[in-house]
Amino acid sequence: MPETILDIKNLTKNYGGEKGVFDISLSVGKGEIVGLLGPNGSGKTTTIDIILDVLERDSGAVKILGKDPADKREEAMSQTGFSAVYAQLPGNLTVWQNLYVFGLLYGVENLKERIEELIGEFDLKKFRNTKGGVLSSGEQTRLNLAKALINKPKLLLLDEPTASLDPHIARLIREKIKEYVKKTGAGVLWTTHNMHEVEEVCDCVYLLYCGKIIMSGDPRQLPLDHKAKNLEELFIKLANKYA
């Protein structure tokens, strides 16, 4: 059995009488990219926030490499990286300064060398002294992902990492993530509402609707098993069924 990087069991979060997420169970193995697919408001970001322990869960269990982030936050987060287009880095710091600050927070060894590796890998050399606030959305996304990888995490949490990006930059981001997983064996939880992206990059997908997991499996095999043309058609059928 592959090493389990992230294990979630029966996760529930209640927002004033309405369920943000209800009884969610999923896992991410070593070297596995897992998609959490659903429309806006389905509970994807709530799930990520609970994993990061920035939002308290009502019930259920979360383990990152066997550590509960609610009990052993520092140990769990030291193995975790996070990136989202809405979580912008400090705009008054340069590219280099942003990576340096986050590297210090994670206690990264040989930090300056690690920064140079990431600046080169994400084509940020010409922006090293540019403030993050004036970067384009694609440049900011590359910086955000470099930050997420500064500590060489074993778990990478990506909340809509390619949202609002042009196709070229989105493809670059997907390739960089797949390269990192292949090189390190890290596990990835990738939230999105982009069906085609899931089919391209994910080994497994959980379909989330109104805070509930309604189906899971291989994103390329599921449509075939349920007589749908593609994942999008399958998801629409399921959404209509559970509406």
Short mmCIF file of C-alpha atoms in Angstrom, two decimals:
data_model
loop_
_atom_site.label_atom_id
_atom_site.label_comp_id
_atom_site.label_asym_id
_atom_site.label_seq_id
_atom_site.Cartn_x
_atom_site.Cartn_y
_atom_site.Cartn_z
CA MET A 1 0.00 0.00 0.00
CA PRO A 2 1.32 3.50 -0.83
CA GLU A 3 2.23 5.82 2.01
CA THR A 4 -0.75 7.97 3.00
CA ILE A 5 0.14 11.65 2.95
CA LEU A 6 -3.29 13.08 3.79
CA ASP A 7 -6.14 11.19 5.42
CA ILE A 8 -9.55 12.78 6.10
CA LYS A 9 -12.38 10.89 7.74
CA ASN A 10 -15.99 12.01 8.29
CA LEU A 11 -15.14 15.71 8.17
CA THR A 12 -18.04 18.03 8.99
CA LYS A 13 -18.26 21.83 9.28
CA ASN A 14 -21.53 23.54 10.12
CA TYR A 15 -22.17 27.20 9.24
CA GLY A 16 -25.07 28.42 11.37
CA GLY A 17 -27.40 25.54 10.68
CA GLU A 18 -26.17 24.86 7.15
CA LYS A 19 -23.47 22.34 6.40
CA GLY A 20 -20.31 23.75 4.83
CA VAL A 21 -19.07 20.20 4.39
CA PHE A 22 -20.76 17.02 5.56
CA ASP A 23 -19.12 13.70 6.41
CA ILE A 24 -16.27 14.05 3.90
CA SER A 25 -13.72 11.23 3.73
CA LEU A 26 -10.80 11.19 1.28
CA SER A 27 -7.12 10.37 1.12
CA VAL A 28 -4.02 11.38 -0.83
CA GLY A 29 -1.20 8.88 -1.27
CA LYS A 30 2.48 9.36 -1.95
CA GLY A 31 3.06 10.59 -5.51
CA GLU A 32 -0.68 11.02 -6.08
CA ILE A 33 -2.56 14.05 -7.43
CA VAL A 34 -6.11 14.03 -6.13
CA GLY A 35 -8.76 16.39 -7.44
CA LEU A 36 -11.56 17.84 -5.34
CA LEU A 37 -14.01 18.92 -8.00
CA GLY A 38 -17.11 21.00 -7.48
CA PRO A 39 -18.88 24.27 -8.32
CA ASN A 40 -18.37 27.48 -6.36
CA GLY A 41 -19.80 27.13 -2.86
CA SER A 42 -19.57 23.35 -2.78
CA GLY A 43 -17.12 23.26 0.15
CA LYS A 44 -13.74 22.96 -1.56
CA THR A 45 -12.09 25.95 0.15
CA THR A 46 -13.72 25.06 3.47
CA THR A 47 -12.04 21.65 3.25
CA ILE A 48 -8.65 23.23 2.49
CA ASP A 49 -9.03 25.72 5.35
CA ILE A 50 -9.77 22.93 7.81
CA ILE A 51 -6.74 20.94 6.63
CA LEU A 52 -4.61 24.07 7.16
CA ASP A 53 -6.21 24.48 10.61
CA VAL A 54 -7.29 28.05 9.88
CA LEU A 55 -10.89 26.89 10.27
CA GLU A 56 -12.05 24.69 13.13
CA ARG A 57 -13.91 21.53 12.19
CA ASP A 58 -17.02 20.43 14.05
CA SER A 59 -16.24 16.74 13.80
CA GLY A 60 -14.10 14.26 11.91
CA ALA A 61 -10.38 13.56 11.66
CA VAL A 62 -7.56 15.10 9.61
CA LYS A 63 -4.08 13.57 9.50
CA ILE A 64 -1.07 14.85 7.58
CA LEU A 65 1.57 12.10 7.63
CA GLY A 66 -0.14 10.80 10.75
CA LYS A 67 -0.21 14.20 12.50
CA ASP A 68 -3.42 16.05 13.32
CA PRO A 69 -2.83 19.74 12.44
CA ALA A 70 -5.22 20.78 15.23
CA ASP A 71 -2.97 19.07 17.81
CA LYS A 72 0.46 19.18 16.20
CA ARG A 73 0.19 22.16 13.90
CA GLU A 74 3.89 22.95 13.59
CA GLU A 75 4.84 19.38 12.70
CA ALA A 76 1.99 19.01 10.20
CA MET A 77 2.46 22.40 8.55
CA SER A 78 6.24 21.94 8.22
CA GLN A 79 5.42 19.20 5.69
CA THR A 80 2.71 21.20 3.89
CA GLY A 81 2.70 23.78 1.10
CA PHE A 82 -0.29 25.88 0.04
CA SER A 83 -1.06 27.96 -3.03
CA ALA A 84 -4.20 29.75 -4.21
CA VAL A 85 -4.74 32.65 -6.60
CA TYR A 86 -6.78 34.51 -3.96
CA ALA A 87 -4.03 34.22 -1.32
CA GLN A 88 -1.69 36.88 -2.64
CA LEU A 89 1.71 37.44 -1.09
CA PRO A 90 2.71 40.81 0.45
CA GLY A 91 2.72 43.27 -2.44
CA ASN A 92 5.28 45.60 -0.86
CA LEU A 93 7.95 42.88 -0.77
CA THR A 94 10.02 41.89 -3.76
CA VAL A 95 9.97 38.40 -5.23
CA TRP A 96 13.23 37.56 -3.44
CA GLN A 97 12.07 39.07 -0.14
CA ASN A 98 8.79 37.14 -0.20
CA LEU A 99 10.60 33.85 -0.67
CA TYR A 100 13.16 34.76 1.97
CA VAL A 101 10.52 35.63 4.59
CA PHE A 102 8.55 32.44 4.03
CA GLY A 103 11.74 30.42 3.96
CA LEU A 104 12.63 31.82 7.38
CA LEU A 105 9.18 30.95 8.70
CA TYR A 106 9.68 27.35 7.59
CA GLY A 107 13.26 27.21 8.84
CA VAL A 108 14.55 26.19 5.40
CA GLU A 109 18.20 25.16 5.38
CA ASN A 110 20.51 26.73 2.78
CA LEU A 111 17.70 29.19 2.16
CA LYS A 112 19.46 31.51 -0.30
CA GLU A 113 20.42 28.56 -2.49
CA ARG A 114 16.85 27.26 -2.35
CA ILE A 115 15.52 30.67 -3.39
CA GLU A 116 17.83 30.74 -6.40
CA GLU A 117 16.63 27.27 -7.42
CA LEU A 118 13.00 28.35 -7.32
CA ILE A 119 13.57 31.69 -9.02
CA GLY A 120 15.22 29.85 -11.88
CA GLU A 121 12.69 27.04 -12.03
CA PHE A 122 9.72 29.41 -12.19
CA ASP A 123 11.35 31.90 -14.57
CA LEU A 124 11.37 34.72 -12.00
CA LYS A 125 14.98 35.86 -12.30
CA LYS A 126 14.16 39.13 -14.02
CA PHE A 127 11.58 39.87 -11.31
CA ARG A 128 13.76 39.07 -8.28
CA ASN A 129 13.85 42.74 -7.23
CA THR A 130 10.31 43.54 -8.40
CA LYS A 131 7.61 44.07 -5.79
CA GLY A 132 4.96 41.38 -5.79
CA GLY A 133 2.13 43.89 -6.04
CA VAL A 134 3.07 44.98 -9.56
CA LEU A 135 3.44 41.48 -11.02
CA SER A 136 0.88 40.19 -13.51
CA SER A 137 -1.57 37.51 -12.36
CA GLY A 138 0.50 34.82 -14.06
CA GLU A 139 3.73 36.07 -12.47
CA GLN A 140 2.06 36.23 -9.05
CA THR A 141 0.81 32.67 -9.48
CA ARG A 142 4.33 31.46 -10.28
CA LEU A 143 5.65 33.29 -7.22
CA ASN A 144 2.89 31.84 -5.05
CA LEU A 145 3.69 28.32 -6.20
CA ALA A 146 7.42 28.90 -5.63
CA LYS A 147 6.55 29.98 -2.10
CA ALA A 148 4.45 26.84 -1.63
CA LEU A 149 7.44 24.70 -2.57
CA ILE A 150 10.06 26.61 -0.56
CA ASN A 151 10.07 23.96 2.20
CA LYS A 152 9.94 20.98 -0.20
CA PRO A 153 6.56 19.87 1.19
CA LYS A 154 5.31 16.30 1.17
CA LEU A 155 1.73 17.58 0.95
CA LEU A 156 0.79 20.32 -1.52
CA LEU A 157 -2.63 21.95 -1.16
CA LEU A 158 -3.71 23.81 -4.29
CA ASP A 159 -6.96 25.77 -4.19
CA GLU A 160 -7.96 26.63 -7.76
CA PRO A 161 -4.29 27.26 -8.69
CA THR A 162 -4.97 28.09 -12.35
CA ALA A 163 -8.20 30.09 -11.96
CA SER A 164 -8.34 33.17 -14.22
CA LEU A 165 -5.00 32.36 -15.87
CA ASP A 166 -4.49 32.32 -19.62
CA PRO A 167 -4.13 28.83 -21.15
CA HIS A 168 -0.35 29.09 -21.59
CA ILE A 169 0.35 30.00 -17.95
CA ALA A 170 -2.19 27.46 -16.70
CA ARG A 171 -0.45 24.74 -18.68
CA LEU A 172 2.94 25.84 -17.28
CA ILE A 173 1.62 25.62 -13.72
CA ARG A 174 0.19 22.15 -14.32
CA GLU A 175 3.48 20.93 -15.74
CA LYS A 176 5.50 22.35 -12.84
CA ILE A 177 3.25 20.62 -10.32
CA LYS A 178 3.44 17.28 -12.13
CA GLU A 179 7.24 17.59 -12.34
CA TYR A 180 7.45 18.25 -8.60
CA VAL A 181 5.30 15.23 -7.78
CA LYS A 182 7.32 12.97 -10.07
CA LYS A 183 10.60 14.20 -8.60
CA THR A 184 9.69 14.14 -4.90
CA GLY A 185 6.78 11.71 -4.49
CA ALA A 186 4.73 14.43 -2.80
CA GLY A 187 0.96 14.14 -2.57
CA VAL A 188 -1.32 16.87 -3.95
CA LEU A 189 -4.89 17.85 -3.16
CA TRP A 190 -6.06 20.03 -6.05
CA THR A 191 -9.41 21.82 -5.76
CA THR A 192 -11.00 23.10 -8.93
CA HIS A 193 -14.20 23.40 -10.94
CA ASN A 194 -12.28 22.82 -14.20
CA MET A 195 -13.33 19.36 -15.41
CA HIS A 196 -10.78 19.18 -18.23
CA GLU A 197 -7.95 20.05 -15.87
CA VAL A 198 -8.91 17.21 -13.55
CA GLU A 199 -8.97 14.75 -16.44
CA GLU A 200 -5.48 15.89 -17.47
CA VAL A 201 -3.60 15.95 -14.17
CA CYS A 202 -5.42 13.96 -11.48
CA ASP A 203 -5.00 10.29 -10.60
CA CYS A 204 -8.22 10.30 -8.59
CA VAL A 205 -11.10 12.73 -8.23
CA TYR A 206 -13.74 13.32 -5.58
CA LEU A 207 -16.90 15.00 -6.85
CA LEU A 208 -18.18 17.46 -4.26
CA TYR A 209 -21.69 18.90 -4.39
CA CYS A 210 -23.41 20.94 -1.66
CA GLY A 211 -20.75 19.90 0.83
CA LYS A 212 -21.01 16.16 0.15
CA ILE A 213 -18.87 13.69 -1.77
CA ILE A 214 -21.22 12.22 -4.34
CA MET A 215 -18.74 10.07 -6.29
CA SER A 216 -15.02 9.30 -6.54
CA GLY A 217 -12.63 7.40 -8.76
CA ASP A 218 -10.37 7.66 -11.80
CA PRO A 219 -11.44 10.86 -13.65
CA ARG A 220 -10.92 9.20 -17.02
CA GLN A 221 -12.72 5.98 -16.15
CA LEU A 222 -15.71 7.37 -14.26
CA PRO A 223 -17.47 8.81 -17.35
CA LEU A 224 -17.07 5.49 -19.16
CA ASP A 225 -18.48 3.57 -16.21
CA HIS A 226 -21.54 5.82 -16.08
CA LYS A 227 -22.15 6.19 -19.82
CA ALA A 228 -21.18 9.86 -20.01
CA LYS A 229 -19.13 11.55 -22.74
CA ASN A 230 -16.79 13.16 -20.27
CA LEU A 231 -16.40 14.22 -16.65
CA GLU A 232 -18.36 17.41 -17.21
CA GLU A 233 -21.42 15.56 -18.52
CA LEU A 234 -21.21 13.09 -15.64
CA PHE A 235 -20.99 15.87 -13.06
CA ILE A 236 -24.02 17.66 -14.52
CA LYS A 237 -26.04 14.43 -14.36
CA LEU A 238 -25.06 13.91 -10.75
CA ALA A 239 -25.74 17.54 -9.82
CA ASN A 240 -29.24 17.27 -11.29
CA LYS A 241 -29.81 14.05 -9.39
CA TYR A 242 -28.74 15.49 -6.03
CA ALA A 243 -30.22 18.97 -6.50
#
